Coordinates of C-alpha atoms and ligand atoms in Angstrom, one line a residue:
M641 CA -1.8 -33.6 84.3
E642 CA -1.6 -36.6 86.7
T643 CA -2.0 -40.0 85.0
F644 CA -3.3 -42.9 86.9
E645 CA -4.3 -46.4 86.0
I646 CA -7.5 -48.3 86.6
K647 CA -8.1 -52.0 85.8
T648 CA -11.6 -53.4 85.1
T649 CA -12.9 -56.6 83.6
F650 CA -15.6 -54.9 81.6
L651 CA -15.4 -51.3 80.2
I652 CA -18.4 -49.8 78.5
V653 CA -18.1 -46.4 76.8
G654 CA -21.3 -44.3 76.5
G655 CA -24.2 -43.5 78.9
G656 CA -27.0 -43.7 76.4
I657 CA -29.5 -46.5 76.2
A658 CA -27.1 -48.9 74.6
G659 CA -24.3 -48.4 77.1
V660 CA -26.6 -48.6 80.2
S661 CA -28.4 -51.6 78.9
C662 CA -25.1 -53.3 78.2
A663 CA -23.8 -52.5 81.7
E664 CA -27.0 -53.8 83.3
N665 CA -26.8 -57.1 81.5
V666 CA -23.1 -57.7 82.2
S667 CA -23.7 -56.9 85.8
F668 CA -26.6 -59.4 86.0
M669 CA -24.5 -62.2 84.4
C670 CA -21.2 -61.4 86.2
P671 CA -22.2 -60.0 89.6
G672 CA -18.7 -60.5 91.1
E673 CA -16.8 -58.7 88.3
K674 CA -15.7 -55.1 88.1
I675 CA -17.6 -53.1 85.5
L676 CA -16.9 -49.5 84.6
L677 CA -19.2 -47.3 82.5
I678 CA -17.5 -44.2 81.2
T679 CA -19.5 -41.4 79.6
E680 CA -18.6 -37.9 78.5
S681 CA -22.1 -36.6 79.2
Y682 CA -23.2 -35.7 82.8
L683 CA -26.4 -37.6 82.3
I684 CA -27.0 -41.3 81.9
K685 CA -30.1 -42.8 80.6
A686 CA -32.2 -45.6 82.1
V687 CA -35.3 -47.3 80.8
T688 CA -38.4 -47.0 83.0
N689 CA -42.1 -47.9 82.7
L690 CA -41.5 -50.6 80.2
R691 CA -44.8 -51.6 78.6
C692 CA -45.3 -54.7 76.4
L693 CA -47.6 -54.0 73.6
G694 CA -47.2 -57.5 72.2
K695 CA -44.7 -60.3 72.9
M696 CA -41.9 -58.4 71.3
V697 CA -42.9 -54.8 70.7
Q698 CA -42.4 -52.6 73.8
S699 CA -42.7 -49.0 74.7
F700 CA -40.9 -47.3 77.5
E701 CA -39.9 -44.0 79.1
V702 CA -36.4 -42.8 79.6
E703 CA -35.2 -41.5 82.9
E704 CA -32.1 -39.3 83.0
K705 CA -29.8 -39.3 86.0
E706 CA -26.7 -37.2 86.8
V707 CA -23.6 -39.4 86.8
K708 CA -22.7 -38.2 90.3
D709 CA -26.0 -39.6 91.6
S710 CA -26.1 -42.8 89.6
K711 CA -25.2 -46.3 90.8
L712 CA -26.5 -48.6 88.2
N713 CA -25.9 -51.9 90.0
E714 CA -23.6 -52.8 92.9
N715 CA -20.7 -53.8 90.7
V716 CA -21.1 -51.0 88.1
D717 CA -19.1 -47.8 88.6
V718 CA -19.9 -44.8 86.4
L719 CA -17.3 -42.2 85.5
E720 CA -17.8 -38.9 83.8
D721 CA -14.9 -38.6 81.4
S722 CA -14.1 -38.9 77.6
V723 CA -12.3 -41.8 76.0
I724 CA -9.8 -40.2 73.6
Q725 CA -7.9 -43.2 72.4
V726 CA -8.2 -47.0 72.2
C727 CA -5.0 -49.1 72.4
S728 CA -6.4 -52.5 71.6
E729 CA -2.9 -54.2 71.7
E730 CA -2.5 -53.2 75.3
K731 CA -6.3 -53.6 76.0
M732 CA -6.3 -50.1 77.3
V733 CA -8.1 -46.8 76.7
L734 CA -6.8 -43.3 77.4
T735 CA -9.2 -40.6 78.8
K736 CA -9.3 -36.9 78.6
S737 CA -8.5 -36.5 82.3
G738 CA -5.4 -38.6 81.8
K739 CA -6.5 -42.0 83.0
K740 CA -5.3 -45.2 81.6
I741 CA -8.0 -47.8 81.9
F742 CA -7.1 -51.4 81.3
Y743 CA -9.9 -53.8 80.3
S744 CA -10.5 -57.4 79.5
F745 CA -13.6 -56.6 77.4
L746 CA -14.5 -53.2 75.9
C747 CA -17.9 -52.2 74.5
L748 CA -18.2 -49.0 72.5
C749 CA -21.7 -47.4 72.7
T750 CA -20.8 -43.9 71.6
G751 CA -24.0 -43.2 69.6
A752 CA -24.4 -41.1 66.5
Q753 CA -24.4 -37.4 65.6
P754 CA -26.8 -35.4 63.4
K755 CA -25.8 -35.0 59.8
L756 CA -26.1 -31.2 59.5
I757 CA -26.7 -29.8 56.1
Q758 CA -24.0 -27.2 56.8
Q759 CA -21.4 -27.3 59.5
G760 CA -20.2 -24.4 61.6
N761 CA -23.2 -22.0 60.9
P762 CA -24.7 -20.8 64.2
F763 CA -28.1 -20.5 62.6
I764 CA -28.2 -24.2 61.6
F765 CA -29.2 -26.5 64.4
G766 CA -29.3 -30.3 64.9
I767 CA -31.4 -31.8 67.7
R768 CA -29.9 -34.6 69.7
D769 CA -30.1 -34.4 73.4
T770 CA -31.9 -32.7 76.3
E771 CA -29.6 -29.7 76.2
S772 CA -30.0 -29.1 72.5
V773 CA -33.7 -29.3 72.9
L774 CA -33.7 -26.7 75.6
D775 CA -31.5 -24.4 73.5
F776 CA -33.8 -24.9 70.6
Q777 CA -36.8 -24.0 72.8
E778 CA -35.1 -20.8 73.8
K779 CA -34.2 -19.9 70.2
V780 CA -37.8 -20.5 69.1
K781 CA -39.2 -18.2 71.7
S782 CA -37.5 -15.2 70.1
S783 CA -38.1 -16.3 66.5
R784 CA -40.8 -15.6 64.0
R785 CA -39.9 -17.9 61.1
L786 CA -38.0 -21.1 60.9
V787 CA -37.2 -23.7 58.2
I788 CA -37.1 -27.5 59.0
V789 CA -35.4 -29.8 56.7
G790 CA -35.9 -33.6 56.9
N791 CA -38.8 -36.1 56.7
G792 CA -38.1 -38.5 59.5
G793 CA -39.4 -38.9 63.0
I794 CA -37.5 -36.0 64.5
A795 CA -38.7 -33.5 61.9
S796 CA -42.3 -34.8 62.1
E797 CA -42.3 -34.5 65.9
I798 CA -40.9 -31.0 65.9
V799 CA -43.4 -29.7 63.3
Y800 CA -46.3 -31.1 65.2
E801 CA -45.2 -29.6 68.5
L802 CA -44.3 -26.1 67.3
G803 CA -46.7 -23.2 68.0
N804 CA -46.9 -19.5 67.4
I805 CA -44.3 -19.4 64.7
E806 CA -44.2 -19.5 60.9
V807 CA -42.8 -22.9 59.9
H808 CA -41.5 -24.0 56.5
W809 CA -41.1 -27.7 56.3
V810 CA -38.9 -28.9 53.4
V811 CA -39.4 -32.6 52.5
K812 CA -37.8 -34.4 49.6
D813 CA -40.7 -36.7 49.1
S814 CA -44.3 -36.2 47.9
F815 CA -45.7 -37.0 51.4
I816 CA -44.7 -36.3 55.0
S817 CA -43.0 -38.6 57.6
S818 CA -41.6 -40.9 55.0
T819 CA -39.2 -42.7 57.4
F820 CA -42.1 -44.2 59.3
A821 CA -45.2 -43.7 57.1
D822 CA -46.4 -44.3 53.6
P823 CA -48.5 -41.8 51.6
G824 CA -51.8 -43.1 53.1
A825 CA -50.6 -42.8 56.7
A826 CA -49.2 -39.3 55.9
E827 CA -52.7 -38.3 54.8
F828 CA -54.1 -39.7 58.0
F829 CA -51.6 -37.6 60.0
Q830 CA -52.1 -34.5 57.9
K831 CA -55.4 -33.5 59.7
K832 CA -53.6 -33.4 63.0
L833 CA -51.2 -30.8 61.7
E834 CA -54.1 -28.5 61.0
E835 CA -55.4 -28.7 64.5
S836 CA -54.4 -25.7 66.6
E837 CA -55.1 -27.2 70.0
K838 CA -52.4 -29.4 71.5
P839 CA -52.5 -31.2 74.9
G840 CA -50.8 -29.3 77.8
K841 CA -47.3 -30.3 78.6
P842 CA -45.3 -30.8 81.7
I843 CA -42.2 -28.7 82.1
L844 CA -38.8 -30.1 81.2
K845 CA -36.1 -28.8 83.4
R846 CA -32.4 -28.3 82.5
M847 CA -30.5 -30.3 85.0
R848 CA -27.2 -28.6 84.5
Y849 CA -26.4 -25.9 82.1
K850 CA -23.0 -26.0 80.4
G851 CA -23.4 -23.0 78.1
E852 CA -22.9 -25.1 75.0
S853 CA -24.7 -24.5 71.8
M854 CA -26.4 -27.3 69.9
T855 CA -24.4 -26.9 66.7
S856 CA -22.1 -29.7 65.6
G857 CA -19.2 -28.8 67.9
S858 CA -20.9 -29.9 71.2
L859 CA -22.1 -33.5 71.1
K860 CA -21.7 -34.6 74.6
G861 CA -25.2 -35.8 75.6
A862 CA -26.9 -39.1 74.8
A863 CA -29.6 -39.0 72.1
L864 CA -33.1 -38.2 73.3
G865 CA -35.4 -40.9 74.3
P866 CA -38.9 -41.6 73.1
D867 CA -41.6 -39.0 73.3
W868 CA -39.1 -36.2 74.3
H869 CA -41.2 -33.7 72.4
R870 CA -44.3 -34.4 74.5
K871 CA -42.6 -33.0 77.5
I872 CA -41.7 -29.5 76.2
D873 CA -43.5 -26.5 75.0
I874 CA -42.0 -25.1 71.8
S875 CA -43.7 -21.8 71.0
G876 CA -42.4 -18.9 69.0
G877 CA -42.8 -15.2 69.4
K878 CA -45.6 -14.7 66.9
S879 CA -49.2 -14.6 67.9
K880 CA -50.3 -16.7 64.9
H881 CA -49.0 -20.1 63.9
S882 CA -48.6 -21.3 60.3
L883 CA -47.2 -24.2 58.5
E884 CA -46.2 -24.5 54.8
I885 CA -44.9 -27.9 53.5
H886 CA -42.6 -27.7 50.6
Y887 CA -42.9 -31.1 48.9
K888 CA -40.3 -32.7 46.6
T889 CA -37.8 -30.0 47.4
E890 CA -34.4 -29.8 48.9
V891 CA -32.3 -26.9 50.1
S892 CA -30.0 -25.7 47.3
N893 CA -28.4 -22.7 49.0
I894 CA -27.9 -21.2 52.4
K895 CA -26.8 -17.6 52.8
S896 CA -26.1 -15.7 56.0
T897 CA -27.3 -12.2 55.7
E898 CA -26.1 -9.2 57.7
N899 CA -28.2 -6.3 58.7
E900 CA -31.3 -7.9 57.2
E901 CA -34.5 -8.6 59.0
Y902 CA -33.7 -12.3 59.1
P903 CA -30.2 -13.6 59.6
L904 CA -30.5 -16.6 57.1
E905 CA -31.8 -16.9 53.6
I906 CA -32.6 -20.4 52.3
T907 CA -33.0 -21.1 48.6
L908 CA -35.0 -24.3 47.7
S909 CA -34.5 -26.5 44.7
N910 CA -37.7 -24.9 43.2
N911 CA -35.9 -21.5 43.4
K912 CA -38.2 -20.3 46.2
V913 CA -36.3 -18.1 48.7
I914 CA -37.2 -18.2 52.4
P915 CA -35.6 -15.6 54.8
C916 CA -35.7 -17.1 58.3
D917 CA -34.4 -16.8 61.9
F918 CA -32.8 -20.3 61.8
L919 CA -32.9 -23.7 60.2
V920 CA -33.3 -27.1 61.9
S921 CA -31.5 -29.8 60.1
A922 CA -33.1 -33.2 60.8
T923 CA -31.6 -35.2 58.0
G924 CA -30.4 -38.3 59.8
V925 CA -27.4 -39.3 61.8
D926 CA -23.8 -40.6 61.3
P927 CA -22.3 -43.2 63.7
R928 CA -19.9 -41.4 66.1
I929 CA -16.6 -43.2 66.1
S930 CA -14.0 -41.0 64.3
H931 CA -13.4 -39.0 67.5
I932 CA -11.7 -42.0 69.1
P933 CA -8.5 -42.9 67.3
T934 CA -7.6 -46.6 67.5
D935 CA -4.3 -48.4 67.0
V936 CA -6.1 -51.1 64.8
S937 CA -8.8 -49.8 62.5
F938 CA -12.3 -51.3 62.9
E939 CA -13.9 -52.9 59.9
L940 CA -16.8 -50.5 59.1
G941 CA -20.2 -51.3 57.7
K942 CA -21.7 -49.6 54.6
D943 CA -23.1 -46.7 56.7
G944 CA -19.8 -46.0 58.4
G945 CA -20.8 -47.8 61.7
I946 CA -18.5 -50.3 63.4
K947 CA -19.3 -53.6 61.8
V948 CA -20.4 -56.2 64.3
N949 CA -21.4 -59.8 64.1
E950 CA -24.5 -61.3 65.7
M951 CA -22.7 -61.4 69.0
M952 CA -22.0 -57.6 68.7
E953 CA -18.3 -58.3 68.3
S954 CA -16.3 -55.9 66.2
S955 CA -13.4 -56.9 64.0
V956 CA -10.9 -56.0 66.8
E957 CA -10.5 -58.7 69.4
N958 CA -12.4 -58.3 72.7
I959 CA -14.0 -55.0 71.5
F960 CA -17.8 -55.0 71.1
A961 CA -20.1 -52.2 69.9
A962 CA -23.8 -51.6 70.2
G963 CA -26.5 -49.0 69.5
D964 CA -26.3 -46.1 67.0
V965 CA -22.5 -46.4 66.6
C966 CA -22.6 -50.0 65.1
C967 CA -23.7 -51.5 61.9
A968 CA -25.3 -54.9 61.9
G969 CA -22.9 -57.0 59.9
W970 CA -24.5 -60.4 60.2
D971 CA -26.9 -62.2 57.9
L972 CA -30.1 -60.4 58.8
A973 CA -33.3 -62.3 59.5
E974 CA -36.0 -61.9 56.8
N975 CA -38.2 -59.5 58.9
W976 CA -35.5 -57.5 60.7
F977 CA -33.4 -54.6 59.5
Q978 CA -31.3 -52.0 61.3
M979 CA -32.7 -48.5 62.1
R980 CA -31.1 -46.2 64.6
L981 CA -33.8 -46.2 67.2
W982 CA -34.0 -46.6 71.0
T983 CA -35.5 -50.1 70.7
Q984 CA -32.5 -51.4 68.9
A985 CA -30.0 -49.5 71.0
R986 CA -31.5 -51.2 74.0
Q987 CA -31.6 -54.7 72.4
M988 CA -28.1 -54.4 71.0
G989 CA -26.7 -53.1 74.3
A990 CA -28.3 -56.1 76.1
M991 CA -27.0 -58.5 73.5
A992 CA -23.4 -57.0 73.8
G993 CA -23.6 -57.3 77.6
R994 CA -24.7 -60.9 77.6
S995 CA -22.2 -61.8 74.8
M996 CA -19.2 -60.2 76.7
A997 CA -20.2 -62.0 79.8
A998 CA -20.5 -65.3 78.0
K999 CA -17.1 -64.9 76.4
F1000 CA -15.6 -64.1 79.8
K1001 CA -17.2 -67.2 81.4
N1002 CA -16.5 -69.3 78.3
E1003 CA -20.1 -70.2 78.0
P1004 CA -22.1 -70.7 74.7
I1005 CA -24.6 -68.0 73.8
Y1006 CA -27.1 -67.5 71.0
Q1007 CA -28.4 -64.4 69.3
D1008 CA -31.5 -63.0 71.0
F1009 CA -34.9 -63.7 69.4
C1010 CA -35.6 -59.9 69.2
F1011 CA -33.4 -59.8 66.1
E1012 CA -36.0 -62.0 64.2
L1013 CA -38.5 -59.2 63.9
F1014 CA -38.2 -55.4 63.5
T1015 CA -40.4 -53.7 66.1
H1016 CA -40.8 -50.1 66.9
A1017 CA -43.4 -48.2 69.0
T1018 CA -43.6 -44.4 69.0
H1019 CA -46.0 -41.5 69.0
L1020 CA -46.4 -39.3 66.0
F1021 CA -48.9 -36.4 65.7
G1022 CA -50.6 -37.5 68.9
Y1023 CA -51.2 -41.2 67.8
Q1024 CA -49.5 -44.4 68.9
V1025 CA -47.6 -45.8 66.0
V1026 CA -46.4 -49.4 65.9
L1027 CA -44.2 -50.7 63.1
L1028 CA -43.5 -54.4 62.6
G1029 CA -41.4 -56.3 60.1
N1030 CA -41.0 -54.9 56.6
F1031 CA -43.6 -52.2 57.3
N1032 CA -42.9 -50.2 54.2
G1033 CA -42.2 -53.2 52.0
Q1034 CA -38.4 -52.9 52.7
G1035 CA -36.5 -55.6 50.8
L1036 CA -39.6 -57.1 49.1
G1037 CA -39.0 -55.6 45.7
Q1038 CA -42.1 -54.5 43.7
D1039 CA -43.9 -57.8 44.2
Y1040 CA -46.1 -57.4 47.3
E1041 CA -49.6 -56.4 48.1
I1042 CA -51.0 -53.9 50.6
L1043 CA -54.2 -54.2 52.6
L1044 CA -55.5 -51.2 54.3
R1045 CA -58.1 -50.3 57.0
Y1046 CA -58.5 -46.7 57.5
T1047 CA -60.9 -44.9 59.8
P1048 CA -60.2 -41.1 59.9
D1049 CA -59.2 -39.8 63.3
L1050 CA -59.3 -43.3 64.8
E1051 CA -56.9 -45.8 63.2
Y1052 CA -54.8 -46.7 60.2
I1053 CA -53.9 -50.3 59.7
K1054 CA -51.6 -51.4 56.8
F1055 CA -50.7 -55.0 56.1
V1056 CA -47.9 -55.7 53.7
M1057 CA -48.4 -59.2 52.2
K1058 CA -46.2 -61.3 50.0
D1059 CA -47.3 -64.6 48.6
G1060 CA -50.2 -64.6 51.0
R1061 CA -48.0 -64.1 54.0
L1062 CA -47.9 -61.1 56.3
K1063 CA -44.5 -59.4 56.0
G1064 CA -44.9 -56.1 57.7
V1065 CA -47.5 -53.9 59.5
I1066 CA -48.2 -50.3 60.3
L1067 CA -50.6 -49.8 63.2
I1068 CA -51.6 -46.3 64.0
G1069 CA -54.0 -45.6 66.9
E1070 CA -55.1 -48.0 69.6
T1071 CA -55.7 -51.1 67.4
G1072 CA -54.9 -53.8 69.9
L1073 CA -53.5 -55.9 67.0
E1074 CA -49.8 -55.9 67.9
E1075 CA -49.4 -59.4 69.3
T1076 CA -51.6 -61.0 66.6
C1077 CA -49.6 -59.3 63.9
E1078 CA -46.3 -60.3 65.5
N1079 CA -47.5 -64.0 65.5
L1080 CA -48.7 -63.8 61.9
I1081 CA -45.4 -62.4 60.7
L1082 CA -43.2 -64.8 62.6
N1083 CA -45.2 -68.0 61.9
G1084 CA -45.5 -67.2 58.2
L1085 CA -49.1 -68.6 58.1
D1086 CA -50.6 -68.6 54.6
L1087 CA -53.5 -66.1 54.8
T1088 CA -54.7 -66.5 51.3
P1089 CA -57.9 -68.3 52.3
F1090 CA -59.0 -65.2 54.3
G1091 CA -58.6 -62.8 51.3
D1092 CA -59.4 -59.2 52.1
D1093 CA -61.5 -60.3 55.1
I1094 CA -58.3 -60.4 57.2
L1095 CA -58.9 -56.7 57.8
N1096 CA -62.7 -56.7 57.8
P1097 CA -63.8 -54.9 61.0
D1098 CA -66.5 -57.5 61.5
V1099 CA -63.9 -60.3 61.6
D1100 CA -62.1 -60.4 65.0
I1101 CA -58.7 -61.5 63.8
E1102 CA -57.3 -61.3 67.3
D1103 CA -59.6 -64.1 68.5
F1104 CA -59.0 -66.0 65.3
F1105 CA -55.2 -66.2 65.4
D1106 CA -54.0 -65.7 69.0
Ligands
FAD1855 P1 -26.6 -42.2 72.5 O1 -27.9 -42.1 73.2 O2 -26.3 -41.2 71.6 O3 -25.4 -42.3 73.6 C1 -24.1 -42.2 73.3 C2 -23.3 -41.9 74.6 O4 -21.9 -42.0 74.3 C3 -23.5 -40.5 75.2 O5 -23.8 -40.7 76.6 C4 -22.2 -39.8 74.9 O6 -22.0 -38.8 75.9 C5 -21.3 -41.0 75.0 N1 -20.0 -40.8 74.3 C6 -19.7 -40.6 73.0 N2 -18.4 -40.5 72.8 C7 -17.8 -40.7 74.0 C8 -16.4 -40.8 74.4 N3 -15.4 -40.6 73.5 N4 -16.1 -41.0 75.7 C9 -17.1 -41.1 76.6 N5 -18.4 -41.1 76.2 C10 -18.8 -40.9 75.0 N6 -35.5 -43.2 68.7 C11 -36.7 -43.8 68.9 O7 -36.8 -45.0 68.9 N7 -37.8 -43.1 69.0 C12 -37.9 -41.7 68.9 O8 -38.9 -41.1 69.1 C13 -36.6 -41.1 68.7 N8 -36.5 -39.7 68.7 C14 -35.3 -39.2 68.6 C15 -35.3 -37.8 68.6 C16 -34.0 -37.1 68.5 C17 -34.0 -35.6 68.5 C18 -32.9 -37.9 68.3 C19 -31.5 -37.3 68.2 C20 -32.9 -39.3 68.3 C21 -34.1 -39.9 68.4 N9 -34.2 -41.3 68.4 C22 -35.4 -41.9 68.6 C23 -33.0 -42.2 68.2 C24 -32.6 -42.7 69.6 O9 -32.6 -41.7 70.5 C25 -31.2 -43.3 69.4 O10 -31.2 -44.3 68.5 C26 -30.7 -44.0 70.7 O11 -30.9 -43.2 71.8 C27 -29.2 -44.4 70.6 O12 -28.7 -44.8 71.8 P2 -27.1 -45.0 72.0 O13 -27.0 -45.5 73.4 O14 -26.6 -45.9 70.9 O15 -26.4 -43.6 71.7

């Protein structure tokens, strides 16, 4: 294999939302410098149709481009290759194709990988990227019964979108969608699960097929962007659809069966046995870093991600990290916490880009204001869902109050209040309250004088507080 050398001022590893956002920001700040983005997937992601729902909360779509067609900015080159080693002493990385790339600043945006409940079983799938979704779609077509394990956004989206198949949803909690919802919101969503009619979908095309399965061995693509599930039709081979939710249960045993009607037999913690065609494991992700050996070990955060400070710098000099691969290691603001979501991948990528550029130019820089307030906009069960601050009372102990406004089929509004102040919000449906709530959380106004009227539909709180 021929080895050749490349020199670049900024090297960014990963073509997901964090890597692309990092490259765009460095490029903007240092238009005359050489920037190289290297990614092992053949697709890179770009944010499009950015929509501001408030001052801070945004929704967007993700566009995928093949590396060969992509030119992010004039001074950003994109290379399809894998980084296989980091030599921080020499400020150099080695790639699979034999290149030595020397950098002044390196940013690792290598994402995360699904935590599968069992590795190496061809009937256990994790969903991560476009290819894995298309493989999943194919598998569902020829299946009659599947088991889904997990209670976060991915599991919820899949359960909602599936059709013509017998679905068994295994959730460890007493209500669905626990990552983003509380029991009340779960009840609000529940009705949607019972509806058989779903809106029509456009067709998602495979841009290039590499013949890889979606089991743990092939993790090349970037994680999916928001609303991926709304673009695909996932229907099974049965004429009738059914859903059974197994609450407060976990999978206790998985058995591969031969010559049986179904290839897999799942035993639940309540001893129920479910024979099925396959199992989808949607039980969270792990930061993806161990596949790149480094000469100097990174300090890791408690979740195994590369620990970064508020400037997105790792413990190794001139190496930054952003997105799913990193762990926020600074003193977090009262109303912000880390969650591996597109919003944060984009914000962290941008922060890392600006921070690298500032270090290169020897200029002062401050942490972006977006890290003051947790914000997330998504769609679940056909509704717009906006989450702000400590929306599930995270970090508030037992000592907080909840105010609810709930109109079936229309909206679900939850205010989390502590000492009369708004600390977090769940807004489901088109409530139009996003910006007002952002302001109320950030300015910490004492709302005690308004009592429960704060959510009275006859009181226009938007007008009152904007
Ligand atoms: P990734 O998008 O994973 O990108 C990592 C990149 O690094 C990839 O391009 C990969 O090829 C590259 N790479 C890795 N190792 C190497 C290497 N050694 N050399 C070269 N390149 C390398 N978030 C939401 O906010 N809303 C949602 O609705 C939502 N739904 C999701 C649904 C699914 C099924 C999944 C899996 C995730 C979902 N997420 C959602 C999470 C969100 O997609 C991620 O948080 C976000 O995309 C992370 O971006 P990233 O750039 O950090 O990592």
